[in-house]
Amino acid sequence: MTASGAKMTAKLILGKEVSAEIYGELRKRIEDLKSRGVTPGLAVVLVGDDPASQVYVRKKGEMCEELGMKSLIVRMPAETTQEELLAKVDELNNDPSIHGFLVQLPLPGHIDEDAVINAISPAKDVDCFHPSNVGRMLIGDPDFLPATPAGVQQMIVRSGIDTSGKHVVVVGRSNIVGKPMAAMMVQKGAGADSTVTVVHSRTRNLAEITSTADILIVAIGKPRFVTADMVKEGAVVIDVGTNRVDDPTHPKGSRLVGDVDFDAVKEKASYITPVPGGVGPMTICMLMANAVRAAEKVVG
Ligand code: GUN
């Protein structure tokens, strides 16, 4: 309820709309690079045949081509040795037509993911997974920002939401979303300057803490984990979760839901991101932004 007693329904923040705005800006930067003789090139290495990874990798390649960038998809069999993968990383580190690349995770169990990430040249690490880039982000001097947290920040900023002095509660502490998200929102500057709390599976009084969030960012990987009683009236709620749940009424027998109980929470929040259609499209968009930035750094 609002102060007047009227029921509130949240405004939707849609990844398609926010990413369309950013793609418009990227197209101009790509044109500018091309006019200077440089076509930004992004490579994606896929080891094995994980079905979800295949979809992500295909989408990344398609978006590169749609933007007029060079796309290279390197498919390697599941039996690829660590040595062979490291040799491929080395080759891409030294390929001047490739400005940025990533190795799609997860990797087969016999490969040490950290060793692979550490072998990627930080200048081409468009995932922002290399410890050097993670450190630079933490000290507020980033070359790249990790794609999903950067996408969340863009959704907040481009919706005109002020973050300065606001209490941001991040639910989840993964290296890909929770930890970098918290690090970004606590930085000095526009779109940040927040007071940040991270809660996770071992947090005591989790609901008490989430109920104090002005901005609640949820990336815990549990379907509909955040219920309406855990959300403050008027909060901004960003749902990073994508969970497939059984649904016999759906043609596929299942459907995607977020980490937030959308139907109930949208009656309490001021802004909310749906799943699907919310944060999802932002990850590839910000990856493309990092690839363009990597090319711009080479041109100078
Ligand atoms: N697997 C799931 N998300 C990602 C991502 O953002 N980067 C990479 N390299 N692998 C992933």
PDB file of C-alpha atoms and ligand atoms in Angstrom:
ATOM      1  CA  MET A   1       0.000   0.000   0.000  1.00  0.00           C
ATOM      2  CA  THR A   2       1.065   3.590  -0.524  1.00  0.00           C
ATOM      3  CA  ALA A   3       0.689   6.245   2.192  1.00  0.00           C
ATOM      4  CA  SER A   4      -2.794   7.036   0.829  1.00  0.00           C
ATOM      5  CA  GLY A   5      -3.719   3.370   1.108  1.00  0.00           C
ATOM      6  CA  ALA A   6      -3.742   2.773  -2.678  1.00  0.00           C
ATOM      7  CA  LYS A   7      -2.169  -0.435  -3.921  1.00  0.00           C
ATOM      8  CA  MET A   8       1.095   0.027  -5.781  1.00  0.00           C
ATOM      9  CA  THR A   9       2.042  -1.888  -8.896  1.00  0.00           C
ATOM     10  CA  ALA A  10       5.673  -1.721  -9.832  1.00  0.00           C
ATOM     11  CA  LYS A  11       6.981  -0.252 -13.080  1.00  0.00           C
ATOM     12  CA  LEU A  12       8.715  -2.900 -15.163  1.00  0.00           C
ATOM     13  CA  ILE A  13      12.369  -2.498 -16.136  1.00  0.00           C
ATOM     14  CA  LEU A  14      12.775  -4.450 -19.369  1.00  0.00           C
ATOM     15  CA  GLY A  15      16.167  -5.656 -20.573  1.00  0.00           C
ATOM     16  CA  LYS A  16      15.089  -5.450 -24.194  1.00  0.00           C
ATOM     17  CA  GLU A  17      14.392  -1.709 -23.897  1.00  0.00           C
ATOM     18  CA  VAL A  18      17.514  -0.845 -21.902  1.00  0.00           C
ATOM     19  CA  SER A  19      19.759  -2.982 -24.121  1.00  0.00           C
ATOM     20  CA  ALA A  20      18.248  -1.456 -27.310  1.00  0.00           C
ATOM     21  CA  GLU A  21      19.366   1.974 -26.067  1.00  0.00           C
ATOM     22  CA  ILE A  22      22.880   0.681 -25.362  1.00  0.00           C
ATOM     23  CA  TYR A  23      23.109  -1.185 -28.687  1.00  0.00           C
ATOM     24  CA  GLY A  24      22.264   2.110 -30.424  1.00  0.00           C
ATOM     25  CA  GLU A  25      25.264   3.719 -28.715  1.00  0.00           C
ATOM     26  CA  LEU A  26      27.506   0.726 -29.483  1.00  0.00           C
ATOM     27  CA  ARG A  27      26.616   0.809 -33.200  1.00  0.00           C
ATOM     28  CA  LYS A  28      27.921   4.382 -33.406  1.00  0.00           C
ATOM     29  CA  ARG A  29      31.175   3.416 -31.646  1.00  0.00           C
ATOM     30  CA  ILE A  30      31.597   0.400 -33.949  1.00  0.00           C
ATOM     31  CA  GLU A  31      31.069   2.614 -37.023  1.00  0.00           C
ATOM     32  CA  ASP A  32      33.686   4.996 -35.679  1.00  0.00           C
ATOM     33  CA  LEU A  33      36.157   2.136 -35.131  1.00  0.00           C
ATOM     34  CA  LYS A  34      35.509   0.818 -38.646  1.00  0.00           C
ATOM     35  CA  SER A  35      36.097   4.253 -40.124  1.00  0.00           C
ATOM     36  CA  ARG A  36      39.510   4.052 -38.479  1.00  0.00           C
ATOM     37  CA  GLY A  37      40.185   0.633 -40.045  1.00  0.00           C
ATOM     38  CA  VAL A  38      39.361  -1.546 -37.026  1.00  0.00           C
ATOM     39  CA  THR A  39      36.543  -4.097 -36.831  1.00  0.00           C
ATOM     40  CA  PRO A  40      36.046  -5.159 -33.198  1.00  0.00           C
ATOM     41  CA  GLY A  41      36.504  -8.918 -32.903  1.00  0.00           C
ATOM     42  CA  LEU A  42      35.073 -11.170 -30.190  1.00  0.00           C
ATOM     43  CA  ALA A  43      35.900 -14.870 -29.839  1.00  0.00           C
ATOM     44  CA  VAL A  44      34.037 -17.385 -27.702  1.00  0.00           C
ATOM     45  CA  VAL A  45      35.560 -20.762 -26.861  1.00  0.00           C
ATOM     46  CA  LEU A  46      33.150 -23.588 -26.136  1.00  0.00           C
ATOM     47  CA  VAL A  47      34.530 -26.871 -24.811  1.00  0.00           C
ATOM     48  CA  GLY A  48      32.127 -29.819 -24.920  1.00  0.00           C
ATOM     49  CA  ASP A  49      28.419 -29.832 -25.679  1.00  0.00           C
ATOM     50  CA  ASP A  50      26.590 -28.478 -22.624  1.00  0.00           C
ATOM     51  CA  PRO A  51      23.170 -27.568 -24.099  1.00  0.00           C
ATOM     52  CA  ALA A  52      22.719 -24.283 -22.176  1.00  0.00           C
ATOM     53  CA  SER A  53      26.252 -23.166 -23.085  1.00  0.00           C
ATOM     54  CA  GLN A  54      25.584 -23.929 -26.754  1.00  0.00           C
ATOM     55  CA  VAL A  55      22.577 -21.589 -26.706  1.00  0.00           C
ATOM     56  CA  TYR A  56      24.508 -18.786 -24.957  1.00  0.00           C
ATOM     57  CA  VAL A  57      27.467 -19.106 -27.322  1.00  0.00           C
ATOM     58  CA  ARG A  58      25.253 -19.057 -30.420  1.00  0.00           C
ATOM     59  CA  LYS A  59      23.467 -15.936 -29.142  1.00  0.00           C
ATOM     60  CA  LYS A  60      26.782 -14.169 -28.491  1.00  0.00           C
ATOM     61  CA  GLY A  61      27.941 -14.939 -32.050  1.00  0.00           C
ATOM     62  CA  GLU A  62      24.647 -13.769 -33.565  1.00  0.00           C
ATOM     63  CA  MET A  63      24.742 -10.488 -31.674  1.00  0.00           C
ATOM     64  CA  CYS A  64      28.333  -9.816 -32.826  1.00  0.00           C
ATOM     65  CA  GLU A  65      27.260 -10.274 -36.418  1.00  0.00           C
ATOM     66  CA  GLU A  66      24.152  -8.157 -35.981  1.00  0.00           C
ATOM     67  CA  LEU A  67      26.357  -5.312 -34.736  1.00  0.00           C
ATOM     68  CA  GLY A  68      28.829  -5.721 -37.600  1.00  0.00           C
ATOM     69  CA  MET A  69      31.610  -7.048 -35.364  1.00  0.00           C
ATOM     70  CA  LYS A  70      33.889  -9.980 -36.178  1.00  0.00           C
ATOM     71  CA  SER A  71      32.705 -13.152 -34.449  1.00  0.00           C
ATOM     72  CA  LEU A  72      34.822 -16.248 -33.955  1.00  0.00           C
ATOM     73  CA  ILE A  73      33.326 -19.292 -32.252  1.00  0.00           C
ATOM     74  CA  VAL A  74      35.882 -21.944 -31.362  1.00  0.00           C
ATOM     75  CA  ARG A  75      34.263 -25.319 -30.647  1.00  0.00           C
ATOM     76  CA  MET A  76      36.483 -27.883 -28.947  1.00  0.00           C
ATOM     77  CA  PRO A  77      35.513 -31.466 -28.014  1.00  0.00           C
ATOM     78  CA  ALA A  78      34.732 -32.436 -24.395  1.00  0.00           C
ATOM     79  CA  GLU A  79      37.948 -34.521 -24.301  1.00  0.00           C
ATOM     80  CA  THR A  80      40.115 -31.446 -24.968  1.00  0.00           C
ATOM     81  CA  THR A  81      43.064 -31.453 -22.564  1.00  0.00           C
ATOM     82  CA  GLN A  82      43.948 -28.515 -20.375  1.00  0.00           C
ATOM     83  CA  GLU A  83      47.147 -28.094 -22.392  1.00  0.00           C
ATOM     84  CA  GLU A  84      45.218 -27.909 -25.647  1.00  0.00           C
ATOM     85  CA  LEU A  85      42.819 -25.343 -24.212  1.00  0.00           C
ATOM     86  CA  LEU A  86      45.680 -23.257 -22.805  1.00  0.00           C
ATOM     87  CA  ALA A  87      47.337 -23.364 -26.243  1.00  0.00           C
ATOM     88  CA  LYS A  88      44.098 -22.007 -27.777  1.00  0.00           C
ATOM     89  CA  VAL A  89      43.955 -19.242 -25.140  1.00  0.00           C
ATOM     90  CA  ASP A  90      47.543 -18.338 -26.003  1.00  0.00           C
ATOM     91  CA  GLU A  91      46.691 -18.239 -29.702  1.00  0.00           C
ATOM     92  CA  LEU A  92      43.751 -15.873 -29.054  1.00  0.00           C
ATOM     93  CA  ASN A  93      45.870 -13.720 -26.715  1.00  0.00           C
ATOM     94  CA  ASN A  94      48.181 -13.175 -29.690  1.00  0.00           C
ATOM     95  CA  ASP A  95      45.586 -12.777 -32.475  1.00  0.00           C
ATOM     96  CA  PRO A  96      45.383  -9.057 -33.369  1.00  0.00           C
ATOM     97  CA  SER A  97      41.983  -9.469 -35.071  1.00  0.00           C
ATOM     98  CA  ILE A  98      40.471 -10.637 -31.761  1.00  0.00           C
ATOM     99  CA  HIS A  99      40.126  -7.769 -29.276  1.00  0.00           C
ATOM    100  CA  GLY A 100      38.312  -9.743 -26.616  1.00  0.00           C
ATOM    101  CA  PHE A 101      37.448 -13.351 -25.920  1.00  0.00           C
ATOM    102  CA  LEU A 102      36.002 -15.627 -23.280  1.00  0.00           C
ATOM    103  CA  VAL A 103      35.979 -19.301 -22.482  1.00  0.00           C
ATOM    104  CA  GLN A 104      32.409 -20.363 -21.798  1.00  0.00           C
ATOM    105  CA  LEU A 105      31.912 -21.889 -18.337  1.00  0.00           C
ATOM    106  CA  PRO A 106      31.357 -24.479 -16.988  1.00  0.00           C
ATOM    107  CA  LEU A 107      34.313 -26.431 -18.367  1.00  0.00           C
ATOM    108  CA  PRO A 108      34.551 -30.244 -18.288  1.00  0.00           C
ATOM    109  CA  GLY A 109      35.612 -31.487 -14.832  1.00  0.00           C
ATOM    110  CA  HIS A 110      39.167 -32.452 -15.833  1.00  0.00           C
ATOM    111  CA  ILE A 111      40.032 -28.826 -16.692  1.00  0.00           C
ATOM    112  CA  ASP A 112      41.095 -26.338 -14.011  1.00  0.00           C
ATOM    113  CA  GLU A 113      38.878 -23.291 -14.645  1.00  0.00           C
ATOM    114  CA  ASP A 114      41.075 -20.942 -12.619  1.00  0.00           C
ATOM    115  CA  ALA A 115      44.165 -21.913 -14.620  1.00  0.00           C
ATOM    116  CA  VAL A 116      42.307 -21.105 -17.836  1.00  0.00           C
ATOM    117  CA  ILE A 117      40.962 -17.762 -16.582  1.00  0.00           C
ATOM    118  CA  ASN A 118      44.415 -16.793 -15.316  1.00  0.00           C
ATOM    119  CA  ALA A 119      45.890 -17.515 -18.760  1.00  0.00           C
ATOM    120  CA  ILE A 120      43.603 -15.024 -20.549  1.00  0.00           C
ATOM    121  CA  SER A 121      45.320 -11.713 -21.247  1.00  0.00           C
ATOM    122  CA  PRO A 122      43.652  -9.148 -18.913  1.00  0.00           C
ATOM    123  CA  ALA A 123      43.445  -6.729 -21.882  1.00  0.00           C
ATOM    124  CA  LYS A 124      41.198  -9.223 -23.736  1.00  0.00           C
ATOM    125  CA  ASP A 125      39.262 -10.516 -20.695  1.00  0.00           C
ATOM    126  CA  VAL A 126      35.822  -9.223 -21.671  1.00  0.00           C
ATOM    127  CA  ASP A 127      34.182 -11.405 -18.984  1.00  0.00           C
ATOM    128  CA  CYS A 128      36.181  -9.499 -16.333  1.00  0.00           C
ATOM    129  CA  PHE A 129      36.970 -12.808 -14.613  1.00  0.00           C
ATOM    130  CA  HIS A 130      40.787 -12.449 -14.486  1.00  0.00           C
ATOM    131  CA  PRO A 131      41.969 -11.623 -10.932  1.00  0.00           C
ATOM    132  CA  SER A 132      43.753  -8.544 -12.244  1.00  0.00           C
ATOM    133  CA  ASN A 133      40.482  -7.160 -13.663  1.00  0.00           C
ATOM    134  CA  VAL A 134      38.529  -8.174 -10.547  1.00  0.00           C
ATOM    135  CA  GLY A 135      41.102  -6.269  -8.467  1.00  0.00           C
ATOM    136  CA  ARG A 136      40.940  -3.210 -10.700  1.00  0.00           C
ATOM    137  CA  MET A 137      37.165  -3.166 -10.386  1.00  0.00           C
ATOM    138  CA  LEU A 138      37.439  -3.422  -6.602  1.00  0.00           C
ATOM    139  CA  ILE A 139      39.803  -0.450  -6.331  1.00  0.00           C
ATOM    140  CA  GLY A 140      37.604   1.649  -8.633  1.00  0.00           C
ATOM    141  CA  ASP A 141      39.908   1.652 -11.676  1.00  0.00           C
ATOM    142  CA  PRO A 142      38.227  -0.836 -14.000  1.00  0.00           C
ATOM    143  CA  ASP A 143      39.152  -1.649 -17.580  1.00  0.00           C
ATOM    144  CA  PHE A 144      36.097  -3.876 -17.906  1.00  0.00           C
ATOM    145  CA  LEU A 145      33.078  -4.482 -15.722  1.00  0.00           C
ATOM    146  CA  PRO A 146      31.575  -7.972 -15.386  1.00  0.00           C
ATOM    147  CA  ALA A 147      28.650  -8.233 -17.796  1.00  0.00           C
ATOM    148  CA  THR A 148      25.702  -9.213 -15.607  1.00  0.00           C
ATOM    149  CA  PRO A 149      26.361  -6.794 -12.703  1.00  0.00           C
ATOM    150  CA  ALA A 150      27.146  -4.037 -15.228  1.00  0.00           C
ATOM    151  CA  GLY A 151      23.833  -4.786 -16.930  1.00  0.00           C
ATOM    152  CA  VAL A 152      21.974  -4.529 -13.629  1.00  0.00           C
ATOM    153  CA  GLN A 153      23.640  -1.189 -12.898  1.00  0.00           C
ATOM    154  CA  GLN A 154      22.670   0.133 -16.338  1.00  0.00           C
ATOM    155  CA  MET A 155      19.043  -0.933 -15.797  1.00  0.00           C
ATOM    156  CA  ILE A 156      18.965   0.999 -12.531  1.00  0.00           C
ATOM    157  CA  VAL A 157      20.717   4.110 -13.833  1.00  0.00           C
ATOM    158  CA  ARG A 158      18.825   4.311 -17.132  1.00  0.00           C
ATOM    159  CA  SER A 159      15.516   4.011 -15.265  1.00  0.00           C
ATOM    160  CA  GLY A 160      16.438   7.245 -13.469  1.00  0.00           C
ATOM    161  CA  ILE A 161      16.793   5.571 -10.068  1.00  0.00           C
ATOM    162  CA  ASP A 162      19.117   7.403  -7.679  1.00  0.00           C
ATOM    163  CA  THR A 163      21.527   5.038  -5.918  1.00  0.00           C
ATOM    164  CA  SER A 164      23.473   7.547  -3.822  1.00  0.00           C
ATOM    165  CA  GLY A 165      23.168   6.791  -0.092  1.00  0.00           C
ATOM    166  CA  LYS A 166      20.572   4.088  -0.794  1.00  0.00           C
ATOM    167  CA  HIS A 167      20.681   0.758   0.981  1.00  0.00           C
ATOM    168  CA  VAL A 168      21.439  -1.879  -1.659  1.00  0.00           C
ATOM    169  CA  VAL A 169      21.000  -5.448  -0.450  1.00  0.00           C
ATOM    170  CA  VAL A 170      22.557  -8.101  -2.682  1.00  0.00           C
ATOM    171  CA  VAL A 171      21.173 -11.595  -2.137  1.00  0.00           C
ATOM    172  CA  GLY A 172      23.838 -14.133  -3.176  1.00  0.00           C
ATOM    173  CA  ARG A 173      27.643 -14.107  -3.127  1.00  0.00           C
ATOM    174  CA  SER A 174      28.755 -15.734  -6.398  1.00  0.00           C
ATOM    175  CA  ASN A 175      31.931 -14.591  -8.125  1.00  0.00           C
ATOM    176  CA  ILE A 176      29.945 -13.860 -11.304  1.00  0.00           C
ATOM    177  CA  VAL A 177      27.122 -11.747  -9.824  1.00  0.00           C
ATOM    178  CA  GLY A 178      26.822 -11.207  -6.051  1.00  0.00           C
ATOM    179  CA  LYS A 179      30.374 -10.257  -5.100  1.00  0.00           C
ATOM    180  CA  PRO A 180      31.128  -7.984  -8.092  1.00  0.00           C
ATOM    181  CA  MET A 181      27.649  -6.414  -7.841  1.00  0.00           C
ATOM    182  CA  ALA A 182      28.342  -5.414  -4.241  1.00  0.00           C
ATOM    183  CA  ALA A 183      31.804  -4.119  -5.159  1.00  0.00           C
ATOM    184  CA  MET A 184      30.372  -1.961  -7.943  1.00  0.00           C
ATOM    185  CA  MET A 185      27.538  -0.410  -5.937  1.00  0.00           C
ATOM    186  CA  VAL A 186      29.844   0.629  -3.079  1.00  0.00           C
ATOM    187  CA  GLN A 187      32.207   2.547  -5.409  1.00  0.00           C
ATOM    188  CA  LYS A 188      32.338   6.325  -5.473  1.00  0.00           C
ATOM    189  CA  GLY A 189      30.445   7.914  -8.345  1.00  0.00           C
ATOM    190  CA  ALA A 190      27.277   8.011 -10.408  1.00  0.00           C
ATOM    191  CA  GLY A 191      25.158   4.863 -10.359  1.00  0.00           C
ATOM    192  CA  ALA A 192      26.854   3.739  -7.143  1.00  0.00           C
ATOM    193  CA  ASP A 193      27.675   5.528  -3.836  1.00  0.00           C
ATOM    194  CA  SER A 194      25.355   3.045  -2.134  1.00  0.00           C
ATOM    195  CA  THR A 195      25.425   1.494   1.319  1.00  0.00           C
ATOM    196  CA  VAL A 196      25.768  -2.193   0.519  1.00  0.00           C
ATOM    197  CA  THR A 197      24.870  -5.337   2.428  1.00  0.00           C
ATOM    198  CA  VAL A 198      25.442  -8.843   1.041  1.00  0.00           C
ATOM    199  CA  VAL A 199      23.268 -11.653   2.371  1.00  0.00           C
ATOM    200  CA  HIS A 200      23.616 -15.345   1.509  1.00  0.00           C
ATOM    201  CA  SER A 201      22.678 -18.882   2.492  1.00  0.00           C
ATOM    202  CA  ARG A 202      24.374 -18.587   5.913  1.00  0.00           C
ATOM    203  CA  THR A 203      22.991 -15.156   6.817  1.00  0.00           C
ATOM    204  CA  ARG A 204      20.942 -14.905   9.993  1.00  0.00           C
ATOM    205  CA  ASN A 205      17.745 -12.815   9.840  1.00  0.00           C
ATOM    206  CA  LEU A 206      17.954 -12.649   6.058  1.00  0.00           C
ATOM    207  CA  ALA A 207      14.349 -11.480   5.626  1.00  0.00           C
ATOM    208  CA  GLU A 208      14.837  -8.759   8.232  1.00  0.00           C
ATOM    209  CA  ILE A 209      17.770  -7.395   6.255  1.00  0.00           C
ATOM    210  CA  THR A 210      16.152  -7.625   2.810  1.00  0.00           C
ATOM    211  CA  SER A 211      13.148  -5.740   4.239  1.00  0.00           C
ATOM    212  CA  THR A 212      15.403  -2.715   4.790  1.00  0.00           C
ATOM    213  CA  ALA A 213      16.627  -2.597   1.159  1.00  0.00           C
ATOM    214  CA  ASP A 214      15.868   0.438  -0.985  1.00  0.00           C
ATOM    215  CA  ILE A 215      17.297  -1.568  -3.889  1.00  0.00           C
ATOM    216  CA  LEU A 216      17.180  -5.370  -3.671  1.00  0.00           C
ATOM    217  CA  ILE A 217      19.313  -7.320  -6.151  1.00  0.00           C
ATOM    218  CA  VAL A 218      18.663 -11.055  -6.049  1.00  0.00           C
ATOM    219  CA  ALA A 219      21.042 -13.656  -7.485  1.00  0.00           C
ATOM    220  CA  ILE A 220      20.781 -16.727  -5.275  1.00  0.00           C
ATOM    221  CA  GLY A 221      19.580 -19.321  -7.784  1.00  0.00           C
ATOM    222  CA  LYS A 222      16.491 -20.477  -5.892  1.00  0.00           C
ATOM    223  CA  PRO A 223      13.086 -20.193  -7.576  1.00  0.00           C
ATOM    224  CA  ARG A 224      10.795 -17.536  -6.000  1.00  0.00           C
ATOM    225  CA  PHE A 225      13.100 -17.313  -2.952  1.00  0.00           C
ATOM    226  CA  VAL A 226      12.191 -13.667  -2.226  1.00  0.00           C
ATOM    227  CA  THR A 227       8.575 -13.347  -1.125  1.00  0.00           C
ATOM    228  CA  ALA A 228       6.566 -10.162  -0.601  1.00  0.00           C
ATOM    229  CA  ASP A 229       7.095 -10.135   3.180  1.00  0.00           C
ATOM    230  CA  MET A 230      10.852  -9.814   2.571  1.00  0.00           C
ATOM    231  CA  VAL A 231      10.486  -6.605   0.530  1.00  0.00           C
ATOM    232  CA  LYS A 232      10.000  -3.012   1.696  1.00  0.00           C
ATOM    233  CA  GLU A 233       7.089  -1.040   0.221  1.00  0.00           C
ATOM    234  CA  GLY A 234       8.435   0.976  -2.729  1.00  0.00           C
ATOM    235  CA  ALA A 235      11.712  -0.932  -3.078  1.00  0.00           C
ATOM    236  CA  VAL A 236      13.442  -1.418  -6.435  1.00  0.00           C
ATOM    237  CA  VAL A 237      13.703  -5.185  -7.042  1.00  0.00           C
ATOM    238  CA  ILE A 238      16.143  -6.608  -9.581  1.00  0.00           C
ATOM    239  CA  ASP A 239      15.850 -10.347 -10.196  1.00  0.00           C
ATOM    240  CA  VAL A 240      18.946 -11.968 -11.714  1.00  0.00           C
ATOM    241  CA  GLY A 241      17.670 -15.535 -11.236  1.00  0.00           C
ATOM    242  CA  THR A 242      16.689 -17.874 -14.050  1.00  0.00           C
ATOM    243  CA  ASN A 243      15.318 -21.168 -12.773  1.00  0.00           C
ATOM    244  CA  ARG A 244      13.500 -23.755 -14.860  1.00  0.00           C
ATOM    245  CA  VAL A 245      10.524 -25.159 -12.942  1.00  0.00           C
ATOM    246  CA  ASP A 246       7.987 -27.847 -13.897  1.00  0.00           C
ATOM    247  CA  ASP A 247       4.734 -26.469 -15.258  1.00  0.00           C
ATOM    248  CA  PRO A 248       2.357 -29.005 -16.814  1.00  0.00           C
ATOM    249  CA  THR A 249       0.167 -26.153 -18.161  1.00  0.00           C
ATOM    250  CA  HIS A 250       3.067 -24.931 -20.294  1.00  0.00           C
ATOM    251  CA  PRO A 251       3.631 -26.466 -23.774  1.00  0.00           C
ATOM    252  CA  LYS A 252       7.237 -27.350 -22.842  1.00  0.00           C
ATOM    253  CA  GLY A 253       6.187 -28.849 -19.474  1.00  0.00           C
ATOM    254  CA  SER A 254       8.380 -26.286 -17.711  1.00  0.00           C
ATOM    255  CA  ARG A 255       8.996 -22.547 -17.617  1.00  0.00           C
ATOM    256  CA  LEU A 256      11.515 -19.999 -16.410  1.00  0.00           C
ATOM    257  CA  VAL A 257      10.992 -18.200 -13.110  1.00  0.00           C
ATOM    258  CA  GLY A 258      13.246 -15.821 -11.242  1.00  0.00           C
ATOM    259  CA  ASP A 259      14.519 -15.815  -7.664  1.00  0.00           C
ATOM    260  CA  VAL A 260      11.676 -13.428  -6.773  1.00  0.00           C
ATOM    261  CA  ASP A 261       7.977 -14.236  -6.353  1.00  0.00           C
ATOM    262  CA  PHE A 262       7.140 -11.767  -9.120  1.00  0.00           C
ATOM    263  CA  ASP A 263       3.323 -11.757  -8.888  1.00  0.00           C
ATOM    264  CA  ALA A 264       3.281 -10.893  -5.178  1.00  0.00           C
ATOM    265  CA  VAL A 265       6.355  -8.644  -5.053  1.00  0.00           C
ATOM    266  CA  LYS A 266       5.250  -6.460  -7.996  1.00  0.00           C
ATOM    267  CA  GLU A 267       2.354  -5.242  -5.819  1.00  0.00           C
ATOM    268  CA  LYS A 268       4.831  -3.868  -3.294  1.00  0.00           C
ATOM    269  CA  ALA A 269       7.860  -2.730  -5.292  1.00  0.00           C
ATOM    270  CA  SER A 270       8.224   0.590  -7.136  1.00  0.00           C
ATOM    271  CA  TYR A 271      10.271  -1.009  -9.947  1.00  0.00           C
ATOM    272  CA  ILE A 272      10.798  -4.674 -10.756  1.00  0.00           C
ATOM    273  CA  THR A 273      12.462  -6.761 -13.465  1.00  0.00           C
ATOM    274  CA  PRO A 274      10.456  -9.717 -14.826  1.00  0.00           C
ATOM    275  CA  VAL A 275      11.865 -13.166 -15.672  1.00  0.00           C
ATOM    276  CA  PRO A 276      12.158 -13.729 -18.550  1.00  0.00           C
ATOM    277  CA  GLY A 277      12.535 -10.279 -20.147  1.00  0.00           C
ATOM    278  CA  GLY A 278      14.373  -8.516 -17.338  1.00  0.00           C
ATOM    279  CA  VAL A 279      18.100  -8.804 -16.685  1.00  0.00           C
ATOM    280  CA  GLY A 280      18.598 -11.650 -19.217  1.00  0.00           C
ATOM    281  CA  PRO A 281      19.232  -9.596 -22.384  1.00  0.00           C
ATOM    282  CA  MET A 282      21.628  -7.275 -20.525  1.00  0.00           C
ATOM    283  CA  THR A 283      24.444  -9.806 -20.096  1.00  0.00           C
ATOM    284  CA  ILE A 284      25.187 -10.208 -23.806  1.00  0.00           C
ATOM    285  CA  CYS A 285      24.710  -6.473 -24.309  1.00  0.00           C
ATOM    286  CA  MET A 286      27.364  -5.589 -21.725  1.00  0.00           C
ATOM    287  CA  LEU A 287      29.682  -8.280 -23.106  1.00  0.00           C
ATOM    288  CA  MET A 288      29.420  -6.548 -26.494  1.00  0.00           C
ATOM    289  CA  ALA A 289      30.146  -3.227 -24.779  1.00  0.00           C
ATOM    290  CA  ASN A 290      33.310  -4.746 -23.282  1.00  0.00           C
ATOM    291  CA  ALA A 291      34.405  -6.071 -26.682  1.00  0.00           C
ATOM    292  CA  VAL A 292      33.936  -2.631 -28.239  1.00  0.00           C
ATOM    293  CA  ARG A 293      35.889  -1.077 -25.364  1.00  0.00           C
ATOM    294  CA  ALA A 294      38.698  -3.615 -25.847  1.00  0.00           C
ATOM    295  CA  ALA A 295      38.965  -2.599 -29.506  1.00  0.00           C
ATOM    296  CA  GLU A 296      38.860   1.114 -28.633  1.00  0.00           C
ATOM    297  CA  LYS A 297      41.747   0.642 -26.218  1.00  0.00           C
ATOM    298  CA  VAL A 298      43.873  -0.824 -29.021  1.00  0.00           C
ATOM    299  CA  VAL A 299      43.078   2.085 -31.370  1.00  0.00           C
ATOM    300  CA  GLY A 300      43.795   4.593 -28.614  1.00  0.00           C
TER     301      GLY A 300
HETATM  302  N1  GUN B   1      28.612 -19.308 -18.151  1.00  0.00           N
HETATM  303  C1  GUN B   1      27.489 -18.699 -17.669  1.00  0.00           C
HETATM  304  N2  GUN B   1      27.633 -17.355 -17.684  1.00  0.00           N
HETATM  305  C2  GUN B   1      28.861 -17.112 -18.166  1.00  0.00           C
HETATM  306  C3  GUN B   1      29.571 -15.909 -18.435  1.00  0.00           C
HETATM  307  O1  GUN B   1      29.104 -14.789 -18.201  1.00  0.00           O
HETATM  308  N3  GUN B   1      30.819 -16.069 -18.941  1.00  0.00           N
HETATM  309  C4  GUN B   1      31.365 -17.288 -19.205  1.00  0.00           C
HETATM  310  N4  GUN B   1      32.613 -17.343 -19.688  1.00  0.00           N
HETATM  311  N5  GUN B   1      30.728 -18.419 -18.960  1.00  0.00           N
HETATM  312  C5  GUN B   1      29.471 -18.321 -18.461  1.00  0.00           C
END
